Amino acid sequence: MIQNIKHEVIEQLEKEILFGFYNANDLLETISDMFYNEENFDENWLKDEIDTRLKKHQKESLNWAKPTDFDRLVLAFDSLIKDKIIALHKAGYTRQDGEGDCAEIIEELNNNGIKVLGYCYYHTQDLERAIGDEPTLFIGYDSYNHNDELAMDVANKIVKTLETNGFKVNWNGSLETRIQISAINWQKTVDNIDYNYSRVLDILQPNIPIEDDTILNRKRKPFWKFW
């Protein structure tokens, strides 16, 4: 396994650990998928790196002030979900992924007689900005039916909810621009909680059995398939 490939692996691994959504098994699967065409890919080396770096990140997290910005973001998103605005964390890799994930869960809820007003989300590319040199998290949004008047109401509700939870929010009032959380301090460790589909369903339909679990059991797309 050549050195420059190891460097690329570590670069991606460090990002995913900072994002804080994947456990050791998820990381092994995701990163191995990224480098599926590399000969002599050393999974044992990768397992060791994952174990070492996850433990280091977990130890560092013990000194974080609570609640973290992610804790407050969860509270904000949960509040929006209760107000019938779907709010998804780490919804795919691109805007297209995020929009698609929201559309799928809106359809799932609609099939169970639950109507929503709209949705919001952030995706992996947004997280890359959030852990960057100028940490900012962009939030995509729309109404469930892409109606501009309703979308404006949804956007205003998102802004108000984020501000209520202590975030500095920038938005120019145009539906052509996304909502921006400025100076976010992204701190998260893996907790094996699904903050995406399952959380929405748990909040909005806790007493409704899900006969078709296709959505909940969908496989994560390998990174290389995003291109």
mmCIF file of C-alpha atoms in Angstrom:
data_model
loop_
_atom_site.group_PDB
_atom_site.id
_atom_site.type_symbol
_atom_site.label_atom_id
_atom_site.label_comp_id
_atom_site.label_asym_id
_atom_site.label_seq_id
_atom_site.Cartn_x
_atom_site.Cartn_y
_atom_site.Cartn_z
ATOM 1 C CA MET A 1 0.000 0.000 0.000
ATOM 2 C CA ILE A 2 1.804 3.098 -1.240
ATOM 3 C CA GLN A 3 2.364 6.145 0.964
ATOM 4 C CA ASN A 4 0.287 8.661 -0.982
ATOM 5 C CA ILE A 5 -2.754 6.363 -0.727
ATOM 6 C CA LYS A 6 -2.216 6.105 3.011
ATOM 7 C CA HIS A 7 -2.124 9.898 3.149
ATOM 8 C CA GLU A 8 -5.453 10.132 1.303
ATOM 9 C CA VAL A 9 -6.976 7.511 3.590
ATOM 10 C CA ILE A 10 -5.887 9.361 6.731
ATOM 11 C CA GLU A 11 -7.167 12.664 5.352
ATOM 12 C CA GLN A 12 -10.619 11.197 4.769
ATOM 13 C CA LEU A 13 -10.589 9.294 8.057
ATOM 14 C CA GLU A 14 -9.758 12.408 10.054
ATOM 15 C CA LYS A 15 -12.652 14.289 8.445
ATOM 16 C CA GLU A 16 -15.142 11.530 9.147
ATOM 17 C CA ILE A 17 -14.015 11.269 12.767
ATOM 18 C CA LEU A 18 -14.457 15.016 13.206
ATOM 19 C CA PHE A 19 -17.924 14.781 11.669
ATOM 20 C CA GLY A 20 -18.676 12.251 14.415
ATOM 21 C CA PHE A 21 -21.432 10.198 12.783
ATOM 22 C CA TYR A 22 -19.702 6.912 11.908
ATOM 23 C CA ASN A 23 -18.577 4.197 14.296
ATOM 24 C CA ALA A 24 -15.567 1.968 13.650
ATOM 25 C CA ASN A 25 -17.446 -0.459 11.416
ATOM 26 C CA ASP A 26 -19.020 2.361 9.401
ATOM 27 C CA LEU A 27 -15.627 4.001 8.926
ATOM 28 C CA LEU A 28 -14.021 0.770 7.773
ATOM 29 C CA GLU A 29 -16.794 0.135 5.254
ATOM 30 C CA THR A 30 -16.992 3.704 3.972
ATOM 31 C CA ILE A 31 -13.265 4.246 3.509
ATOM 32 C CA SER A 32 -12.658 0.786 2.087
ATOM 33 C CA ASP A 33 -15.373 1.543 -0.473
ATOM 34 C CA MET A 34 -13.620 4.768 -1.394
ATOM 35 C CA PHE A 35 -10.468 2.871 -2.272
ATOM 36 C CA TYR A 36 -12.139 -0.218 -3.694
ATOM 37 C CA ASN A 37 -9.913 -0.212 -6.789
ATOM 38 C CA GLU A 38 -6.600 0.032 -4.946
ATOM 39 C CA GLU A 39 -4.474 -3.095 -5.071
ATOM 40 C CA ASN A 40 -3.039 -4.373 -1.800
ATOM 41 C CA PHE A 41 -5.278 -2.150 0.275
ATOM 42 C CA ASP A 42 -4.312 -2.851 3.894
ATOM 43 C CA GLU A 43 -7.518 -3.182 5.921
ATOM 44 C CA ASN A 44 -5.643 -4.268 9.047
ATOM 45 C CA TRP A 45 -3.631 -1.053 8.961
ATOM 46 C CA LEU A 46 -6.862 0.906 8.474
ATOM 47 C CA LYS A 47 -8.528 -0.845 11.416
ATOM 48 C CA ASP A 48 -5.605 0.130 13.652
ATOM 49 C CA GLU A 49 -5.756 3.748 12.469
ATOM 50 C CA ILE A 50 -9.507 3.895 13.054
ATOM 51 C CA ASP A 51 -9.182 2.479 16.564
ATOM 52 C CA THR A 52 -6.359 4.833 17.545
ATOM 53 C CA ARG A 53 -7.940 7.980 16.131
ATOM 54 C CA LEU A 54 -11.445 7.276 17.423
ATOM 55 C CA LYS A 55 -10.094 6.754 20.943
ATOM 56 C CA LYS A 56 -8.083 9.983 20.720
ATOM 57 C CA HIS A 57 -11.130 11.940 19.559
ATOM 58 C CA GLN A 58 -13.287 10.451 22.309
ATOM 59 C CA LYS A 59 -10.687 11.370 24.944
ATOM 60 C CA GLU A 60 -10.512 14.954 23.666
ATOM 61 C CA SER A 61 -14.296 15.221 23.808
ATOM 62 C CA LEU A 62 -14.237 14.801 27.586
ATOM 63 C CA ASN A 63 -12.965 18.388 27.831
ATOM 64 C CA TRP A 64 -15.632 19.936 25.601
ATOM 65 C CA ALA A 65 -17.984 22.480 27.122
ATOM 66 C CA LYS A 66 -21.580 21.289 27.216
ATOM 67 C CA PRO A 67 -23.878 21.670 25.473
ATOM 68 C CA THR A 68 -21.866 21.622 22.267
ATOM 69 C CA ASP A 69 -23.063 23.354 19.122
ATOM 70 C CA PHE A 70 -24.099 19.960 17.801
ATOM 71 C CA ASP A 71 -26.169 19.331 20.948
ATOM 72 C CA ARG A 72 -27.956 22.628 20.352
ATOM 73 C CA LEU A 73 -28.388 21.860 16.659
ATOM 74 C CA VAL A 74 -30.094 18.589 17.573
ATOM 75 C CA LEU A 75 -32.474 20.477 19.852
ATOM 76 C CA ALA A 76 -33.224 22.939 17.057
ATOM 77 C CA PHE A 77 -33.794 20.243 14.452
ATOM 78 C CA ASP A 78 -35.951 18.177 16.818
ATOM 79 C CA SER A 79 -38.077 21.260 17.472
ATOM 80 C CA LEU A 80 -38.482 21.842 13.745
ATOM 81 C CA ILE A 81 -39.523 18.233 13.203
ATOM 82 C CA LYS A 82 -42.206 18.590 15.871
ATOM 83 C CA ASP A 83 -43.411 21.659 13.957
ATOM 84 C CA LYS A 84 -43.739 19.493 10.818
ATOM 85 C CA ILE A 85 -40.529 20.648 9.149
ATOM 86 C CA ILE A 86 -38.335 17.660 8.275
ATOM 87 C CA ALA A 87 -34.794 18.314 9.497
ATOM 88 C CA LEU A 88 -32.036 15.915 8.463
ATOM 89 C CA HIS A 89 -28.447 15.782 9.683
ATOM 90 C CA LYS A 90 -25.697 14.744 7.254
ATOM 91 C CA ALA A 91 -28.140 14.064 4.428
ATOM 92 C CA GLY A 92 -25.892 12.531 1.788
ATOM 93 C CA TYR A 93 -22.917 14.209 0.183
ATOM 94 C CA THR A 94 -24.444 16.873 -2.081
ATOM 95 C CA ARG A 95 -27.481 19.127 -2.362
ATOM 96 C CA GLN A 96 -29.074 16.592 -4.676
ATOM 97 C CA ASP A 97 -28.643 13.888 -2.023
ATOM 98 C CA GLY A 98 -30.158 16.094 0.659
ATOM 99 C CA GLU A 99 -33.165 17.006 -1.458
ATOM 100 C CA GLY A 100 -33.668 13.359 -2.378
ATOM 101 C CA ASP A 101 -33.498 12.153 1.217
ATOM 102 C CA CYS A 102 -36.044 14.746 2.306
ATOM 103 C CA ALA A 103 -38.392 13.810 -0.547
ATOM 104 C CA GLU A 104 -38.213 10.130 0.415
ATOM 105 C CA ILE A 105 -39.102 10.673 4.037
ATOM 106 C CA ILE A 106 -41.874 13.119 3.174
ATOM 107 C CA GLU A 107 -43.361 10.412 0.972
ATOM 108 C CA GLU A 108 -42.971 7.843 3.755
ATOM 109 C CA LEU A 109 -44.772 10.114 6.210
ATOM 110 C CA ASN A 110 -47.453 10.994 3.680
ATOM 111 C CA ASN A 111 -48.155 7.286 3.167
ATOM 112 C CA ASN A 112 -48.825 7.080 6.907
ATOM 113 C CA GLY A 113 -51.149 10.089 6.879
ATOM 114 C CA ILE A 114 -48.663 12.616 8.247
ATOM 115 C CA LYS A 115 -48.424 15.912 6.369
ATOM 116 C CA VAL A 116 -45.447 18.231 6.712
ATOM 117 C CA LEU A 117 -44.832 21.847 5.774
ATOM 118 C CA GLY A 118 -41.337 21.522 4.395
ATOM 119 C CA TYR A 119 -37.817 20.434 5.148
ATOM 120 C CA CYS A 120 -34.244 21.438 5.877
ATOM 121 C CA TYR A 121 -30.926 19.616 5.882
ATOM 122 C CA TYR A 122 -27.166 19.855 5.651
ATOM 123 C CA HIS A 123 -24.941 17.423 3.779
ATOM 124 C CA THR A 124 -21.361 16.184 3.935
ATOM 125 C CA GLN A 125 -19.944 18.975 1.787
ATOM 126 C CA ASP A 126 -21.530 21.419 4.240
ATOM 127 C CA LEU A 127 -19.816 19.604 7.101
ATOM 128 C CA GLU A 128 -16.480 19.961 5.341
ATOM 129 C CA ARG A 129 -16.980 23.736 5.508
ATOM 130 C CA ALA A 130 -18.078 23.517 9.135
ATOM 131 C CA ILE A 131 -14.743 21.979 10.172
ATOM 132 C CA GLY A 132 -12.750 24.256 7.868
ATOM 133 C CA ASP A 133 -10.779 27.434 8.514
ATOM 134 C CA GLU A 134 -13.920 29.603 8.421
ATOM 135 C CA PRO A 135 -16.440 27.326 10.131
ATOM 136 C CA THR A 136 -19.878 27.868 8.671
ATOM 137 C CA LEU A 137 -22.784 25.475 8.292
ATOM 138 C CA PHE A 138 -25.204 26.041 5.424
ATOM 139 C CA ILE A 139 -28.770 24.778 5.739
ATOM 140 C CA GLY A 140 -30.808 23.902 2.660
ATOM 141 C CA TYR A 141 -34.600 24.170 2.852
ATOM 142 C CA ASP A 142 -37.877 24.321 0.921
ATOM 143 C CA SER A 143 -41.591 23.727 1.317
ATOM 144 C CA TYR A 144 -42.889 20.227 0.713
ATOM 145 C CA ASN A 145 -44.513 21.334 -2.569
ATOM 146 C CA HIS A 146 -41.936 23.982 -3.620
ATOM 147 C CA ASN A 147 -44.455 26.775 -3.110
ATOM 148 C CA ASP A 148 -42.586 30.051 -2.622
ATOM 149 C CA GLU A 149 -44.939 31.531 -0.045
ATOM 150 C CA LEU A 150 -44.868 28.416 2.092
ATOM 151 C CA ALA A 151 -41.096 28.075 1.584
ATOM 152 C CA MET A 152 -40.663 31.598 2.993
ATOM 153 C CA ASP A 153 -42.649 30.614 6.084
ATOM 154 C CA VAL A 154 -40.519 27.490 6.457
ATOM 155 C CA ALA A 155 -37.289 29.458 6.111
ATOM 156 C CA ASN A 156 -38.369 32.062 8.673
ATOM 157 C CA LYS A 157 -39.302 29.315 11.105
ATOM 158 C CA ILE A 158 -35.892 27.668 10.646
ATOM 159 C CA VAL A 159 -34.078 30.964 11.248
ATOM 160 C CA LYS A 160 -36.121 31.725 14.372
ATOM 161 C CA THR A 161 -35.603 28.214 15.787
ATOM 162 C CA LEU A 162 -31.849 28.316 15.207
ATOM 163 C CA GLU A 163 -31.589 31.735 16.838
ATOM 164 C CA THR A 164 -33.686 30.569 19.791
ATOM 165 C CA ASN A 165 -31.118 27.817 20.303
ATOM 166 C CA GLY A 166 -28.258 30.295 20.442
ATOM 167 C CA PHE A 167 -26.884 30.281 16.902
ATOM 168 C CA LYS A 168 -25.731 33.298 14.945
ATOM 169 C CA VAL A 169 -27.730 33.058 11.739
ATOM 170 C CA ASN A 170 -27.249 34.897 8.468
ATOM 171 C CA TRP A 171 -29.910 34.869 5.760
ATOM 172 C CA ASN A 172 -30.783 37.614 3.297
ATOM 173 C CA GLY A 173 -34.440 36.662 3.013
ATOM 174 C CA SER A 174 -34.118 35.287 -0.501
ATOM 175 C CA LEU A 175 -35.278 31.788 -1.375
ATOM 176 C CA GLU A 176 -32.320 31.616 -3.751
ATOM 177 C CA THR A 177 -29.859 31.510 -0.841
ATOM 178 C CA ARG A 178 -29.354 29.009 1.932
ATOM 179 C CA ILE A 179 -29.498 29.768 5.630
ATOM 180 C CA GLN A 180 -26.063 30.163 7.209
ATOM 181 C CA ILE A 181 -24.956 29.353 10.752
ATOM 182 C CA SER A 182 -21.834 31.425 11.318
ATOM 183 C CA ALA A 183 -18.830 30.554 13.468
ATOM 184 C CA ILE A 184 -20.127 27.109 14.366
ATOM 185 C CA ASN A 185 -17.859 25.080 16.617
ATOM 186 C CA TRP A 186 -18.386 21.559 15.310
ATOM 187 C CA GLN A 187 -17.820 19.065 18.129
ATOM 188 C CA LYS A 188 -19.337 15.604 17.879
ATOM 189 C CA THR A 189 -18.349 12.069 18.768
ATOM 190 C CA VAL A 190 -19.955 8.889 17.530
ATOM 191 C CA ASP A 191 -22.974 7.872 19.619
ATOM 192 C CA ASN A 192 -24.629 5.339 17.278
ATOM 193 C CA ILE A 193 -27.767 7.476 17.035
ATOM 194 C CA ASP A 194 -29.390 7.901 13.627
ATOM 195 C CA TYR A 195 -30.016 11.650 13.339
ATOM 196 C CA ASN A 196 -31.462 11.220 9.875
ATOM 197 C CA TYR A 197 -34.475 9.096 8.883
ATOM 198 C CA SER A 198 -35.042 7.206 12.137
ATOM 199 C CA ARG A 199 -35.080 10.335 14.268
ATOM 200 C CA VAL A 200 -37.745 11.976 12.121
ATOM 201 C CA LEU A 201 -39.903 8.856 12.179
ATOM 202 C CA ASP A 202 -39.450 8.408 15.936
ATOM 203 C CA ILE A 203 -40.648 11.969 16.553
ATOM 204 C CA LEU A 204 -43.523 12.157 14.074
ATOM 205 C CA GLN A 205 -44.865 8.614 14.026
ATOM 206 C CA PRO A 206 -43.713 6.887 17.223
ATOM 207 C CA ASN A 207 -46.805 4.703 17.437
ATOM 208 C CA ILE A 208 -47.102 3.775 13.777
ATOM 209 C CA PRO A 209 -45.451 0.481 12.744
ATOM 210 C CA ILE A 210 -43.335 0.718 9.616
ATOM 211 C CA GLU A 211 -44.207 -2.193 7.344
ATOM 212 C CA ASP A 212 -41.890 -1.130 4.552
ATOM 213 C CA ASP A 213 -38.456 -0.556 6.059
ATOM 214 C CA THR A 214 -36.718 0.033 2.731
ATOM 215 C CA ILE A 215 -35.891 3.601 3.658
ATOM 216 C CA LEU A 216 -34.573 2.809 7.111
ATOM 217 C CA ASN A 217 -32.424 -0.047 5.851
ATOM 218 C CA ARG A 218 -31.114 1.673 2.735
ATOM 219 C CA LYS A 219 -27.379 1.226 2.234
ATOM 220 C CA ARG A 220 -25.061 4.187 2.470
ATOM 221 C CA LYS A 221 -23.719 5.087 -0.959
ATOM 222 C CA PRO A 222 -19.955 4.650 -1.229
ATOM 223 C CA PHE A 223 -18.090 7.935 -1.544
ATOM 224 C CA TRP A 224 -16.839 7.088 -5.029
ATOM 225 C CA LYS A 225 -20.390 6.820 -6.323
ATOM 226 C CA PHE A 226 -21.015 10.503 -5.625
ATOM 227 C CA TRP A 227 -18.907 11.494 -8.622
#
